[in-house]
mmCIF file of C-alpha atoms in Angstrom:
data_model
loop_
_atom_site.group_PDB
_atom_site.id
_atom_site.type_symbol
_atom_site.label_atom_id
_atom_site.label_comp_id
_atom_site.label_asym_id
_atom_site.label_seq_id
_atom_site.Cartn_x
_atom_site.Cartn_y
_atom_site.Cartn_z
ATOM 1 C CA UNK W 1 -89.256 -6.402 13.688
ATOM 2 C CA UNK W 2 -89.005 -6.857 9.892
ATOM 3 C CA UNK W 3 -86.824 -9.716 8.620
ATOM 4 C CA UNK W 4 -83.583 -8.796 7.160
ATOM 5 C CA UNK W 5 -83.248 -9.191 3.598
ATOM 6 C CA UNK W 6 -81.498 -12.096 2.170
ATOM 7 C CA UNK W 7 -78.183 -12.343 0.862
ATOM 8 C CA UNK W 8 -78.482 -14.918 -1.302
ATOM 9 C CA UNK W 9 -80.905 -17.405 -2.309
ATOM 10 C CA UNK W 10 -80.463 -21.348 -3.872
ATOM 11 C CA UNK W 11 -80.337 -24.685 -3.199
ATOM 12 C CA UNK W 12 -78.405 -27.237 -0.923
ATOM 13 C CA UNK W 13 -77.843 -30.013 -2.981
ATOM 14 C CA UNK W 14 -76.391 -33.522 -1.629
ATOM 15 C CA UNK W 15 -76.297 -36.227 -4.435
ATOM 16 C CA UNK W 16 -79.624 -36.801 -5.372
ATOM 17 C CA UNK W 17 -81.368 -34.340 -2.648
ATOM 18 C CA UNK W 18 -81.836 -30.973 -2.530
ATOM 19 C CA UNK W 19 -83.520 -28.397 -0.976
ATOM 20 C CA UNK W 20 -83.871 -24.159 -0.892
ATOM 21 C CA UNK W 21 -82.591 -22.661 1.057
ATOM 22 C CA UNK W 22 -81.810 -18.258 2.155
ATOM 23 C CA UNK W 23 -78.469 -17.315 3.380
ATOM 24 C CA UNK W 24 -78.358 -14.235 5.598
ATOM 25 C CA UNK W 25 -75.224 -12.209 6.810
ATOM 26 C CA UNK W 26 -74.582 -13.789 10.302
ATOM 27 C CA UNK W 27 -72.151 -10.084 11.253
ATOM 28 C CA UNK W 28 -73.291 -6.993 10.618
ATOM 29 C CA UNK W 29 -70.161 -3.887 10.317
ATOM 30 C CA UNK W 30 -69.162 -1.960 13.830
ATOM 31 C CA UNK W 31 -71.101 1.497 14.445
ATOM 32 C CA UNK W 32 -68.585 3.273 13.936
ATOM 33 C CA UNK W 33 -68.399 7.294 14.046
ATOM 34 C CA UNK W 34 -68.014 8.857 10.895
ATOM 35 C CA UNK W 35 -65.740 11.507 9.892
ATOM 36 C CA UNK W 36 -66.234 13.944 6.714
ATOM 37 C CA UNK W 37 -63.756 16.062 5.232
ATOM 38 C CA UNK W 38 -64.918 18.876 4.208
ATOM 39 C CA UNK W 39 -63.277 22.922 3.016
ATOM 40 C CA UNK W 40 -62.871 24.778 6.307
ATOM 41 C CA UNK W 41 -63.456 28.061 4.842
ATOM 42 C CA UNK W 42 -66.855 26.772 3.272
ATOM 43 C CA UNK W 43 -67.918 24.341 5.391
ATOM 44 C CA UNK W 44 -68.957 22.128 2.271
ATOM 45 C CA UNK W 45 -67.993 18.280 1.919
ATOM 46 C CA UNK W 46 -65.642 17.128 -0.357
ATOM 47 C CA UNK W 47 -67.074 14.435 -2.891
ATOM 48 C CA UNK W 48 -64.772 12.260 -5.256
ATOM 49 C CA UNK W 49 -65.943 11.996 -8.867
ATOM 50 C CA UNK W 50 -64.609 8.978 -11.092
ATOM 51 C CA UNK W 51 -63.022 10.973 -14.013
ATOM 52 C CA UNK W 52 -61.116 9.598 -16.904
ATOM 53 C CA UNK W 53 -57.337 9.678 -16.297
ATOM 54 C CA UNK W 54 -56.059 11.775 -19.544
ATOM 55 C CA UNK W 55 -58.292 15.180 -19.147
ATOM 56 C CA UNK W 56 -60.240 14.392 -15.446
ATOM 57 C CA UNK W 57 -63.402 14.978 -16.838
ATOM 58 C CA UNK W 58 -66.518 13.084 -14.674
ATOM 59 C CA UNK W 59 -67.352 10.256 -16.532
ATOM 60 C CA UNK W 60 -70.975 9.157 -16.116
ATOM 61 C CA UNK W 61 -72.065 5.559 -14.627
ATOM 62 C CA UNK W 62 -73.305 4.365 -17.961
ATOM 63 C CA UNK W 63 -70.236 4.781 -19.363
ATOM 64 C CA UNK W 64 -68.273 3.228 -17.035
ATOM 65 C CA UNK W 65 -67.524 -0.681 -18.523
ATOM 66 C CA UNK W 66 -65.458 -3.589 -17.027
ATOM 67 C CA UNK W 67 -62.643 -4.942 -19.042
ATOM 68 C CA UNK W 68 -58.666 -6.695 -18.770
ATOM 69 C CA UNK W 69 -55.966 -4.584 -19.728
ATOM 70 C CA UNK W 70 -53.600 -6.815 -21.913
ATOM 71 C CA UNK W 71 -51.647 -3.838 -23.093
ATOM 72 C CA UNK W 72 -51.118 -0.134 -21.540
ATOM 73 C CA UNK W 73 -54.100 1.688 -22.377
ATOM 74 C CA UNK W 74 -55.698 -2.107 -24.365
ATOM 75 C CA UNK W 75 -58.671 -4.118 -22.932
ATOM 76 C CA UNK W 76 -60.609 -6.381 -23.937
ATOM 77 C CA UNK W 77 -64.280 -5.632 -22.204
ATOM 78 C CA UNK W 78 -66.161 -7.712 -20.196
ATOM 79 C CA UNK W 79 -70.147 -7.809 -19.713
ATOM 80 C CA UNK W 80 -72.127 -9.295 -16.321
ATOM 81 C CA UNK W 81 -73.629 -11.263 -18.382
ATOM 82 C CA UNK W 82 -70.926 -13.475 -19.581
ATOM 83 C CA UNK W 83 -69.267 -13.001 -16.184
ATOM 84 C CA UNK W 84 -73.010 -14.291 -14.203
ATOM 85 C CA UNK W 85 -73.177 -17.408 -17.612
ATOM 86 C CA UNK W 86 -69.326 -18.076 -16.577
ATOM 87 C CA UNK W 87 -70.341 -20.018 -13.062
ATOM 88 C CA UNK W 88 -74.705 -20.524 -13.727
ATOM 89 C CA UNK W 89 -74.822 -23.429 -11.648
ATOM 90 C CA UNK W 90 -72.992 -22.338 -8.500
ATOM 91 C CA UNK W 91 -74.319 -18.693 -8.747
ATOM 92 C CA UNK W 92 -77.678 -20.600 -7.109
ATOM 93 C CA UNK W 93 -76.584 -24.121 -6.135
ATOM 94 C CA UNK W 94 -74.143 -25.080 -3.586
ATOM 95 C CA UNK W 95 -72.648 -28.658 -4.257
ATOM 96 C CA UNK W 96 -71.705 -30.749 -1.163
ATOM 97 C CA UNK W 97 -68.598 -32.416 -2.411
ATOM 98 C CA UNK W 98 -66.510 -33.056 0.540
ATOM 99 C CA UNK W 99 -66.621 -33.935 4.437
ATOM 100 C CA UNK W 100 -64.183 -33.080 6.963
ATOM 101 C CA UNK W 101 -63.223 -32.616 10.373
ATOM 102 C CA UNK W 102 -63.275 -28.700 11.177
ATOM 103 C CA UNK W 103 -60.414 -29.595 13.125
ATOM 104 C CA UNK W 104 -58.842 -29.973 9.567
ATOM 105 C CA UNK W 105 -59.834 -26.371 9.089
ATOM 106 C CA UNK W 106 -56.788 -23.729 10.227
ATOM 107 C CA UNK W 107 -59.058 -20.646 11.361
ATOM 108 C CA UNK W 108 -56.819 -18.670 9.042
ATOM 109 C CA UNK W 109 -58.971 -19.610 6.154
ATOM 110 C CA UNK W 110 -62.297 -18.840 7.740
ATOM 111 C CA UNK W 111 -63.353 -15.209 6.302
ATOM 112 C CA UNK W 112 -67.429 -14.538 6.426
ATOM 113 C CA UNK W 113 -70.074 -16.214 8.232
ATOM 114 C CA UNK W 114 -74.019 -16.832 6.949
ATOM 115 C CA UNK W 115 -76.763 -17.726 8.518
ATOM 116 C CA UNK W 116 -78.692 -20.999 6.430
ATOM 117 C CA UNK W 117 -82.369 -21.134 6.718
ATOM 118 C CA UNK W 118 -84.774 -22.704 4.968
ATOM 119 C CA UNK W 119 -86.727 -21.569 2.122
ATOM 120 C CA UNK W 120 -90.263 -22.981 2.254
ATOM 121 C CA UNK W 121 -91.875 -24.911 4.951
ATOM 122 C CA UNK W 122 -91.768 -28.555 2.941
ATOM 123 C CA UNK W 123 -88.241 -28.777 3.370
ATOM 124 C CA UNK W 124 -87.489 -29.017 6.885
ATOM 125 C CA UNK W 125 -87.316 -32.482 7.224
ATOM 126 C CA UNK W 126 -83.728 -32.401 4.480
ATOM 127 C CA UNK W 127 -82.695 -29.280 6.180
ATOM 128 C CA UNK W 128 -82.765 -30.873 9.667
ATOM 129 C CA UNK W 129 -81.562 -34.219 8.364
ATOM 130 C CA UNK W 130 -78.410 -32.874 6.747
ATOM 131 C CA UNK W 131 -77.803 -30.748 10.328
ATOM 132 C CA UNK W 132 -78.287 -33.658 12.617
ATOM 133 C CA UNK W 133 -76.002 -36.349 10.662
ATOM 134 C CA UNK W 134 -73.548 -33.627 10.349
ATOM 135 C CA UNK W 135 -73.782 -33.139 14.079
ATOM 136 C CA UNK W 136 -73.146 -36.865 14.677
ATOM 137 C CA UNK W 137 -70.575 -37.403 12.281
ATOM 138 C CA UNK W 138 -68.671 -34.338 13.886
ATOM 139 C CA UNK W 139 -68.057 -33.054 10.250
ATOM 140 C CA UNK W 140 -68.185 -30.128 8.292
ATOM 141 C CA UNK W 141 -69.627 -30.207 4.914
ATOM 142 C CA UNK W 142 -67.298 -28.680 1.805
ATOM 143 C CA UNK W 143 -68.621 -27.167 -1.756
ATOM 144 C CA UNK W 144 -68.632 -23.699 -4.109
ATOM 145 C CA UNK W 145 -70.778 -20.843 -3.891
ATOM 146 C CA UNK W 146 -70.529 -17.717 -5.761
ATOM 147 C CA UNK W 147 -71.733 -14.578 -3.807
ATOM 148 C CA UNK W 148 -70.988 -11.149 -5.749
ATOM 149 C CA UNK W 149 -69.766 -12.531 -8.393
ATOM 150 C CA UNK W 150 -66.718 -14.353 -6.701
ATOM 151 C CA UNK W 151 -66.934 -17.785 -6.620
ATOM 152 C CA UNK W 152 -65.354 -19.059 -2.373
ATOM 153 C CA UNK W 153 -65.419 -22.534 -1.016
ATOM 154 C CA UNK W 154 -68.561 -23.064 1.419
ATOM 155 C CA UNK W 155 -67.934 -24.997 4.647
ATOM 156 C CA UNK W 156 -71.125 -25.666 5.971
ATOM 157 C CA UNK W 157 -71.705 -26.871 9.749
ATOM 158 C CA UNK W 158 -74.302 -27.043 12.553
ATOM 159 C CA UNK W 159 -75.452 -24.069 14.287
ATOM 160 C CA UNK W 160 -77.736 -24.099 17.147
ATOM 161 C CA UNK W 161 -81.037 -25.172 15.773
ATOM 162 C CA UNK W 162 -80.027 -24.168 12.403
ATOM 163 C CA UNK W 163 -77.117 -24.318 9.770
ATOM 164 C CA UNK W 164 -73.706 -21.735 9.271
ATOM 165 C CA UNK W 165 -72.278 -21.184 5.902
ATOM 166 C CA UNK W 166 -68.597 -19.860 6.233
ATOM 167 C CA UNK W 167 -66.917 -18.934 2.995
ATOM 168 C CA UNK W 168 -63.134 -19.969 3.184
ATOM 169 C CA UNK W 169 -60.442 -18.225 1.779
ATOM 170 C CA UNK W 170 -58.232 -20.656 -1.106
ATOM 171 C CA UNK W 171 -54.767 -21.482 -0.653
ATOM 172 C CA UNK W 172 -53.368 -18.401 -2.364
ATOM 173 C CA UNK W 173 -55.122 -16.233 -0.716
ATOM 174 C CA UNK W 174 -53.098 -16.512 2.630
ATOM 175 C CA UNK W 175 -49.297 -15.674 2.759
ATOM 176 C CA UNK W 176 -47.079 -18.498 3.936
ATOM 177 C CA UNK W 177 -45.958 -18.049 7.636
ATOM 178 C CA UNK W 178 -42.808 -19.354 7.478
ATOM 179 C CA UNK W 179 -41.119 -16.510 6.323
ATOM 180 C CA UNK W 180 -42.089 -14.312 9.220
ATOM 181 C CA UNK W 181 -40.938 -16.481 11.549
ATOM 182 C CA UNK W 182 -37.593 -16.944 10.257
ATOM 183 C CA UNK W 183 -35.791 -15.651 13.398
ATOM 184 C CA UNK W 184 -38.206 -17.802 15.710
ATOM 185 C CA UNK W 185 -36.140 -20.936 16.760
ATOM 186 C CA UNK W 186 -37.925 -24.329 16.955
ATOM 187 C CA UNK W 187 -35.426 -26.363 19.650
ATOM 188 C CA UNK W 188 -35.121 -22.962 21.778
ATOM 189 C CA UNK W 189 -34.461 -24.168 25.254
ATOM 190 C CA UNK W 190 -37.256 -22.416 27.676
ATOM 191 C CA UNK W 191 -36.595 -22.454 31.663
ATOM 192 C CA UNK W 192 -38.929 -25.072 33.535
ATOM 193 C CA UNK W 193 -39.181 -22.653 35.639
ATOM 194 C CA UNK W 194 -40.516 -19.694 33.400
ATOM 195 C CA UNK W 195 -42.808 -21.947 32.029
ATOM 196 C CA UNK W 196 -44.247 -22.878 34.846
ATOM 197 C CA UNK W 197 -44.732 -19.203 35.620
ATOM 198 C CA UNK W 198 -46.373 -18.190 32.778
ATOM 199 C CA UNK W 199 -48.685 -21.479 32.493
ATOM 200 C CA UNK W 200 -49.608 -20.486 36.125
ATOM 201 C CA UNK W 201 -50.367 -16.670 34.745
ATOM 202 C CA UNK W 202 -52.427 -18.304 31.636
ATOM 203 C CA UNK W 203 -54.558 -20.572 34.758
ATOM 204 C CA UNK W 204 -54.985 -17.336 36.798
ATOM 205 C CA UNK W 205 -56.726 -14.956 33.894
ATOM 206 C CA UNK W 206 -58.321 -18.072 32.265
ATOM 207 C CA UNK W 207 -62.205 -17.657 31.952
ATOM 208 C CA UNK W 208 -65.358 -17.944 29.474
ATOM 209 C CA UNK W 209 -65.781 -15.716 26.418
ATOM 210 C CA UNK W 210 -67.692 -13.142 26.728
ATOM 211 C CA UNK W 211 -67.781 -11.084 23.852
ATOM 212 C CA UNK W 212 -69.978 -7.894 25.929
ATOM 213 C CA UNK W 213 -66.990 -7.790 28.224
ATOM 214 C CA UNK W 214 -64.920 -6.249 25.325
ATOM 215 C CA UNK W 215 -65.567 -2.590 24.484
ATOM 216 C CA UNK W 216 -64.498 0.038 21.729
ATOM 217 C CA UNK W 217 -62.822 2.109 24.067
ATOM 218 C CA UNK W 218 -61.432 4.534 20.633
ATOM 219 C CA UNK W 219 -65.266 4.905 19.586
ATOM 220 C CA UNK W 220 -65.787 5.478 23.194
ATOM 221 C CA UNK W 221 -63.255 7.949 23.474
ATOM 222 C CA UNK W 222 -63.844 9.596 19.999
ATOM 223 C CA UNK W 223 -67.597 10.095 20.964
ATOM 224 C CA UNK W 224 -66.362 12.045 24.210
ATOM 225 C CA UNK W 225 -64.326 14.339 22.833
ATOM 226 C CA UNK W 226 -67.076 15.054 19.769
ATOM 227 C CA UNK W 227 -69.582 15.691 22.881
ATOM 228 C CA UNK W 228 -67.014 17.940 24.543
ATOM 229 C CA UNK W 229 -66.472 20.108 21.669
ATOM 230 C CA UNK W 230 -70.017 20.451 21.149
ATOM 231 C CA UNK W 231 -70.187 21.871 24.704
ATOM 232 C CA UNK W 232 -67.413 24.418 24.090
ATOM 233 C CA UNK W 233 -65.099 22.425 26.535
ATOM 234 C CA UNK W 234 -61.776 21.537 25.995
ATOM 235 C CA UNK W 235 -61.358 17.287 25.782
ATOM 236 C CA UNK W 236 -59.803 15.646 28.404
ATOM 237 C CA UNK W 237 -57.524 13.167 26.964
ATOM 238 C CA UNK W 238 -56.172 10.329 29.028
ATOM 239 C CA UNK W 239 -52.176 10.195 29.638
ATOM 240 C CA UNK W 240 -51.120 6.877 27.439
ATOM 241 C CA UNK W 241 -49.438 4.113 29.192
ATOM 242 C CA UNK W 242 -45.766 4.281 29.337
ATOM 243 C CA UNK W 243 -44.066 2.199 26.046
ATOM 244 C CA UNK W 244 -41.423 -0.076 27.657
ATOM 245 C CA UNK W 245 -41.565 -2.509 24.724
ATOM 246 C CA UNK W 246 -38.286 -1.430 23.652
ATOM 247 C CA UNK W 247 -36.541 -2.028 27.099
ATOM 248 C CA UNK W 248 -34.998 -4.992 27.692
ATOM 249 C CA UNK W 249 -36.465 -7.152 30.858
ATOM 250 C CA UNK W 250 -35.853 -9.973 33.304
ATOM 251 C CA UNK W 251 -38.698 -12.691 32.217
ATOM 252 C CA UNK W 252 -38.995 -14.227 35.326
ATOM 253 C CA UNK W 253 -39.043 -11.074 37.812
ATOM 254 C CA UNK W 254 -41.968 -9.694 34.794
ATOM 255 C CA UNK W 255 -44.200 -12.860 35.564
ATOM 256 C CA UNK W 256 -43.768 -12.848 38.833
ATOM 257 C CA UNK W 257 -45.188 -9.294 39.257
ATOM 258 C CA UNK W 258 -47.724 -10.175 36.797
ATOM 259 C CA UNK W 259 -49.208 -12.577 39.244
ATOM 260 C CA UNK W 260 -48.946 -10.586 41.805
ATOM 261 C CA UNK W 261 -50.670 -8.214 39.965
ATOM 262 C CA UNK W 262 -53.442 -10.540 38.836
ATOM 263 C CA UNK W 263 -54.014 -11.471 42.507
ATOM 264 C CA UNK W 264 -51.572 -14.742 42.789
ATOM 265 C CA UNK W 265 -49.846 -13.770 45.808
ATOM 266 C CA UNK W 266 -46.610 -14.870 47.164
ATOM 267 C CA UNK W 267 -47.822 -17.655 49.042
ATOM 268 C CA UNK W 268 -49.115 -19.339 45.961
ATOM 269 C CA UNK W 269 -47.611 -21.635 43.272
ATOM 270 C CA UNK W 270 -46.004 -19.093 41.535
ATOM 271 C CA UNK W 271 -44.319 -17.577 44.046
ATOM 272 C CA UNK W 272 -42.840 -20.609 45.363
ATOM 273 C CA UNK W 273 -41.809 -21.736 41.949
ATOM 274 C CA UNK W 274 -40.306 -18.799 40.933
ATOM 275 C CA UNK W 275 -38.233 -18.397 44.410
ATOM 276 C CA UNK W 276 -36.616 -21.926 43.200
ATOM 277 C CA UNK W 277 -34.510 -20.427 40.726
ATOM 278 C CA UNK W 278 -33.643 -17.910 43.162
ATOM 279 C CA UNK W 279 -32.571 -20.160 45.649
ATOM 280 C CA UNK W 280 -30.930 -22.527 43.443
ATOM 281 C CA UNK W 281 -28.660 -19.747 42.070
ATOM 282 C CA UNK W 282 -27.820 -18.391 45.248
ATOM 283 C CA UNK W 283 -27.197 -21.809 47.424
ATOM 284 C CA UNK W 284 -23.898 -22.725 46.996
ATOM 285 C CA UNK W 285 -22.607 -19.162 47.590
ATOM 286 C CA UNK W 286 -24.945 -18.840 50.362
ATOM 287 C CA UNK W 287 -24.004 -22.338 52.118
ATOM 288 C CA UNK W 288 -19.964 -21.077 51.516
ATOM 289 C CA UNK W 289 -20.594 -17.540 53.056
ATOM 290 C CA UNK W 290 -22.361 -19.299 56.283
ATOM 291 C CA UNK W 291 -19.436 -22.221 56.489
ATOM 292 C CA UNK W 292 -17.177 -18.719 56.484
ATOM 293 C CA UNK W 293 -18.893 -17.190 59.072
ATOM 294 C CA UNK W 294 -19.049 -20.057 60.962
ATOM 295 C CA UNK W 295 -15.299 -20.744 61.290
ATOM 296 C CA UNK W 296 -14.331 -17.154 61.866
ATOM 297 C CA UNK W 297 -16.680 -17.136 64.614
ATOM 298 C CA UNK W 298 -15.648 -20.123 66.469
ATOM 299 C CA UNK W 299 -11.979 -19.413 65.942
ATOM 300 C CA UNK W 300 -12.647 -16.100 67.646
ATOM 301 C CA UNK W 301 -14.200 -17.800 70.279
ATOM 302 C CA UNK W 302 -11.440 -20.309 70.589
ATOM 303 C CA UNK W 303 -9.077 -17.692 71.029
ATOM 304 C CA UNK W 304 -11.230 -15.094 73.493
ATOM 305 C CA UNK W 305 -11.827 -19.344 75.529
ATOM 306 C CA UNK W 306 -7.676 -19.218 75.426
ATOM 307 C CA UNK W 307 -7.508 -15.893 76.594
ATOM 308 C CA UNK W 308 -10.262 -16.292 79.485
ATOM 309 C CA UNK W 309 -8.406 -19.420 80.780
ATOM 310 C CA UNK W 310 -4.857 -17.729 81.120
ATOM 311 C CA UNK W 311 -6.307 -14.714 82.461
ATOM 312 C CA UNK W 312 -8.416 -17.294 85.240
ATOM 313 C CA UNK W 313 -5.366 -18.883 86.221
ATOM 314 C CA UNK W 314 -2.756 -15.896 86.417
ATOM 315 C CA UNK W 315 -5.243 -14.378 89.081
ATOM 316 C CA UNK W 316 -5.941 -17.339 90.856
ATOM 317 C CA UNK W 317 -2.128 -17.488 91.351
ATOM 318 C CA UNK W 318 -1.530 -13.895 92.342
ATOM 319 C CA UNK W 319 -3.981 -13.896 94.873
ATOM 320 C CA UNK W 320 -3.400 -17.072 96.612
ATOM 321 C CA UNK W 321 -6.735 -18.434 95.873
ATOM 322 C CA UNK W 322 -7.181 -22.166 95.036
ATOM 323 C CA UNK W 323 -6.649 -23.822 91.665
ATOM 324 C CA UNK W 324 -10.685 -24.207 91.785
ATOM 325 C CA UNK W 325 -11.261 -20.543 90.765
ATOM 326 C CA UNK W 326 -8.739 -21.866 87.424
ATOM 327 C CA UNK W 327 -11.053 -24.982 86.963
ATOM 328 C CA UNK W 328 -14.067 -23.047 87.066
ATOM 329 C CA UNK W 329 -12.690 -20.682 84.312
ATOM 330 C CA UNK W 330 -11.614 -23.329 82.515
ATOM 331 C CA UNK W 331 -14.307 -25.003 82.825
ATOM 332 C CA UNK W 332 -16.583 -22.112 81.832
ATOM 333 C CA UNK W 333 -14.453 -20.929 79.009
ATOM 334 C CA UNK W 334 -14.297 -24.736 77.865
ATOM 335 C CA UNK W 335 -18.109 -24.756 77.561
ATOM 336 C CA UNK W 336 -17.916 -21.422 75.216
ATOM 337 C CA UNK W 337 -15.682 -23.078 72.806
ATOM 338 C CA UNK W 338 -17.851 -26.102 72.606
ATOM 339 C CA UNK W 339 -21.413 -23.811 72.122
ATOM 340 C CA UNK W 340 -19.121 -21.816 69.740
ATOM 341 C CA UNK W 341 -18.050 -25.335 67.551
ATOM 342 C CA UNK W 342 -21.853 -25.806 67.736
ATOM 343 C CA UNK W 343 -22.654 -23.309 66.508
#
């Protein structure tokens, strides 16, 4: 396998030492498919020319020169060479200046990663020096390097057995965020409850990075129906999901099918925690539809007791039979309006 070329080449330099070093890109673009356009009657490709903008004539490369418009149709030309004299040193020398805690570091700024190896086989002992104590300190080391012909800030930190380079973006670069989170409240009240919910979601999907586990399912996709068309069939395009981003939906009853969904069950956390709310809502109108049941139901038991008791006696009295036959229904009826209160 033949090494990959180098980006750049220069020196690390820390005070008074310095070393080479080679820095080589750590990414490498996505495989993507590519697309052509091309005439459909001829079947050739279409090519772009650069041509100058009054008569769109193709102007040849050598003619082609850098320069600033000051005016409409005015510039003042510019050669590589005074651009690569404009930043000599840093074009081949990157200047630790600064030390910091990556935590310091908002990921927004982070744009390319290097690899940093060595140059020559002398200077491993400065190379692995500078990678261990910035290993102990827990730092990240700050300075300038210019890479085609744009001059980024260098944060440089331990990487495996080896050294990264990131470039970072400067401060105008990125777009303040405030703006676009105008509408976003900071002292919006959230429901414990909800919370709760989606922290337990968060636990229940929570697991290492693996970065094979994600795939290119467009590429994918594109590639299939390329391979179908090549085979005279007709593609066989999957339905897309349905878009309910514009409905409007009930939080709570959305996470709690989400963990159901993700395997929580309704026996777990979740489900417990989000049948509080439920329950809370619900209990005083529940507890005053029971007390209502209750009373009609021992009033109507009171009243069929009543009934029983007359009805006992009257019979008793028609038919000569002893006032025991009105004590027992008494009696009796007297126990159904006690289970009744008891109830």
């Amino acid at each position: 396998m033949s090494t990959p070329r180098a980006y750049w080449t220069g020196h690390i330099r820390l005070s008074l030492v310095s070393f080479p070093v080679r820095l080589f890109a750590a990414t490498s673009p996505a495989r993507t498919i590519q697309l052509h356009q091309y005439d459909k009657n001829t079947g050739q490709r279409i090519r772009y020319q650069k041509v100058s903008e009054k008569d769109e004539d193709p102007v040849e490369s050598d003619d082609i020169v850098k320069g600033y418009e000051y005016e409409k149709g005015r510039y003042v030309a510019i050669e590589d060479e005074e651009i690569d004299k404009l930043k000599a040193e840093s074009n081949h020398v990157i200047e630790l200046t600064q030390f910091t805690d990556a935590a310091d570091i908002d990921p927004i700024y982070y744009d390319r990663p290097y690899y940093i190896a060595p140059d020559e086989d002398g200077v491993q002992d400065a190379y692995v020096t500078i990678r261990e104590a910035l290993r102990k300190a827990k730092k990240v080391a700050l300075g300038r390097i210019v890479i085609a012909n744009k001059e980024r800030i260098a944060a440089i930190k331990p990487c495996g057995d080896g050294l990264m380079l990131e470039t970072l973006r400067y401060a105008q670069e990125v777009r303040d965020a405030k703006k676009f989170f105008d509408e976003v409240k900071d002292d919006a009240e959230i429901d414990d409850e909800q919370l709760e919910l989606a922290q337990l979601l968060i636990e229940k999907k929570s697991k290492p990075f693996d970065p094979k586990a994600f795939h290119d399912t467009y590429q994918q996709g594109l590639m299939e129906i390329i391979k179908a068309k090549m085979a005279g069939k007709e593609p066989q395009a999957e339905e897309a999901p349905d878009d309910d981003g514009g409905n409007v939906i009930d939080i709570m009853d959305a996470l709690r099918k989400s963990l159901e969904q993700s395997g929580g069950g309704s026996d777990s956390k979740a489900g417990k925690s989000g049948s509080r709310r439920s329950t809370k809502a619900s209990g005083t109108k529940a507890s005053s539809s029971k007390s209502s049941s209750s009373a009609k139901s021992a009033k109507s038991s009171a009243g069929s007791s009543k009934s029983a008791s007359k009805s006992a006696s009257k019979s008793s009295s028609s038919s000569g039979g002893s006032k025991s036959t009105a004590k027992a229904g008494a009696k009796k009826s007297g126990g159904r309006s006690k289970s009744s209160k008891a109830a």
